[in-house]
Steps between C-alpha positions, in 0.01 A plus 500: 500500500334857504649801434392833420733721312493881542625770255454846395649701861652810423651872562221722374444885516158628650219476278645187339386173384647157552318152447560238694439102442525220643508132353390205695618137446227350649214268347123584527605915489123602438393334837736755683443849609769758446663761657678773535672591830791787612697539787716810552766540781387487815152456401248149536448370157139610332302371257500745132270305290333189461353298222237207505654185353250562160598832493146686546543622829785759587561728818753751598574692820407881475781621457584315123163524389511637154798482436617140555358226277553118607354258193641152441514263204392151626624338180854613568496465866612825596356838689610862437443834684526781262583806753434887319578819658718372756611649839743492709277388811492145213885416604482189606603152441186346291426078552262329274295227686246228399286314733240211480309450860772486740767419258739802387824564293684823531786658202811620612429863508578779247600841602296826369702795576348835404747799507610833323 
C-alpha cells in the first residue's frame, strides 16, 4: 500500500509564500526521486522541481528558479516545495511524485491559487 499525502494548497495574495509537503507511505523512500509537478486548466502538466533520492541534486524550470526550494527529509519520508514571491502565472493544481526506474506513485493533487 503506497500513498503519498499532499498538504499545504492555498488562497494566497501576490508576493506570498506557501509551503507545500508531501508524505509518502512507502518503504526504501531514499531510493526514490522526488518531484514536484503543476497542471493549470487547460494546460499539459510540467515538471516544477525535482530532487535526487539523497537529496544533493535539485533542478527547477526557469521560471521558479530562486524562488522555489524543493528539499526532503529521508528520515521522515516526506518532500516539500517551499514557493516565495508567488505569481499568479503559479495557479495551478501542484502533484508530488516519486519514481524508482520505471516505477512511479503520484499524490492526489493540491491546489495553489494566487489572487488579490
Amino acid at each position: 500500500q503506497v500513498q503519498l499525502v499532499e498538504s499545504g494548497g492555498d488562497l494566497v495574495q501576490p508576493g506570498g509564500s506557501l509551503r507545500l509537503s508531501c508524505a509518502a507511505s512507502i518503504s526504501a523512500f531514499n531510493t526514490y526521486s522526488a518531484g514536484w509537478y503543476r497542471q493549470a486548466p487547460g494546460k499539459q502538466r510540467e515538471l516544477v522541481a525535482q530532487i535526487s533520492s539523497g537529496g544533493s541534486k535539485k533542478n527547477y524550470i526557469d521560471s521558479v528558479k530562486d524562488r522555489f526550494t524543493i528539499s526532503r527529509d529521508n528520515f521522515k519520508n516526506t518532500v516539500s516545495l517551499q514557493m516565495n514571491s508567488l505569481k499568479p502565472e503559479d495557479t495551478a493544481v501542484y502533484y508530488c511524485n516519486i519514481a524508482r526506474g520505471v516505477v512511479t506513485y503520484w499524490g492526489q493533487g493540491t491546489q495553489v491559487t494566487v489572487s488579490s
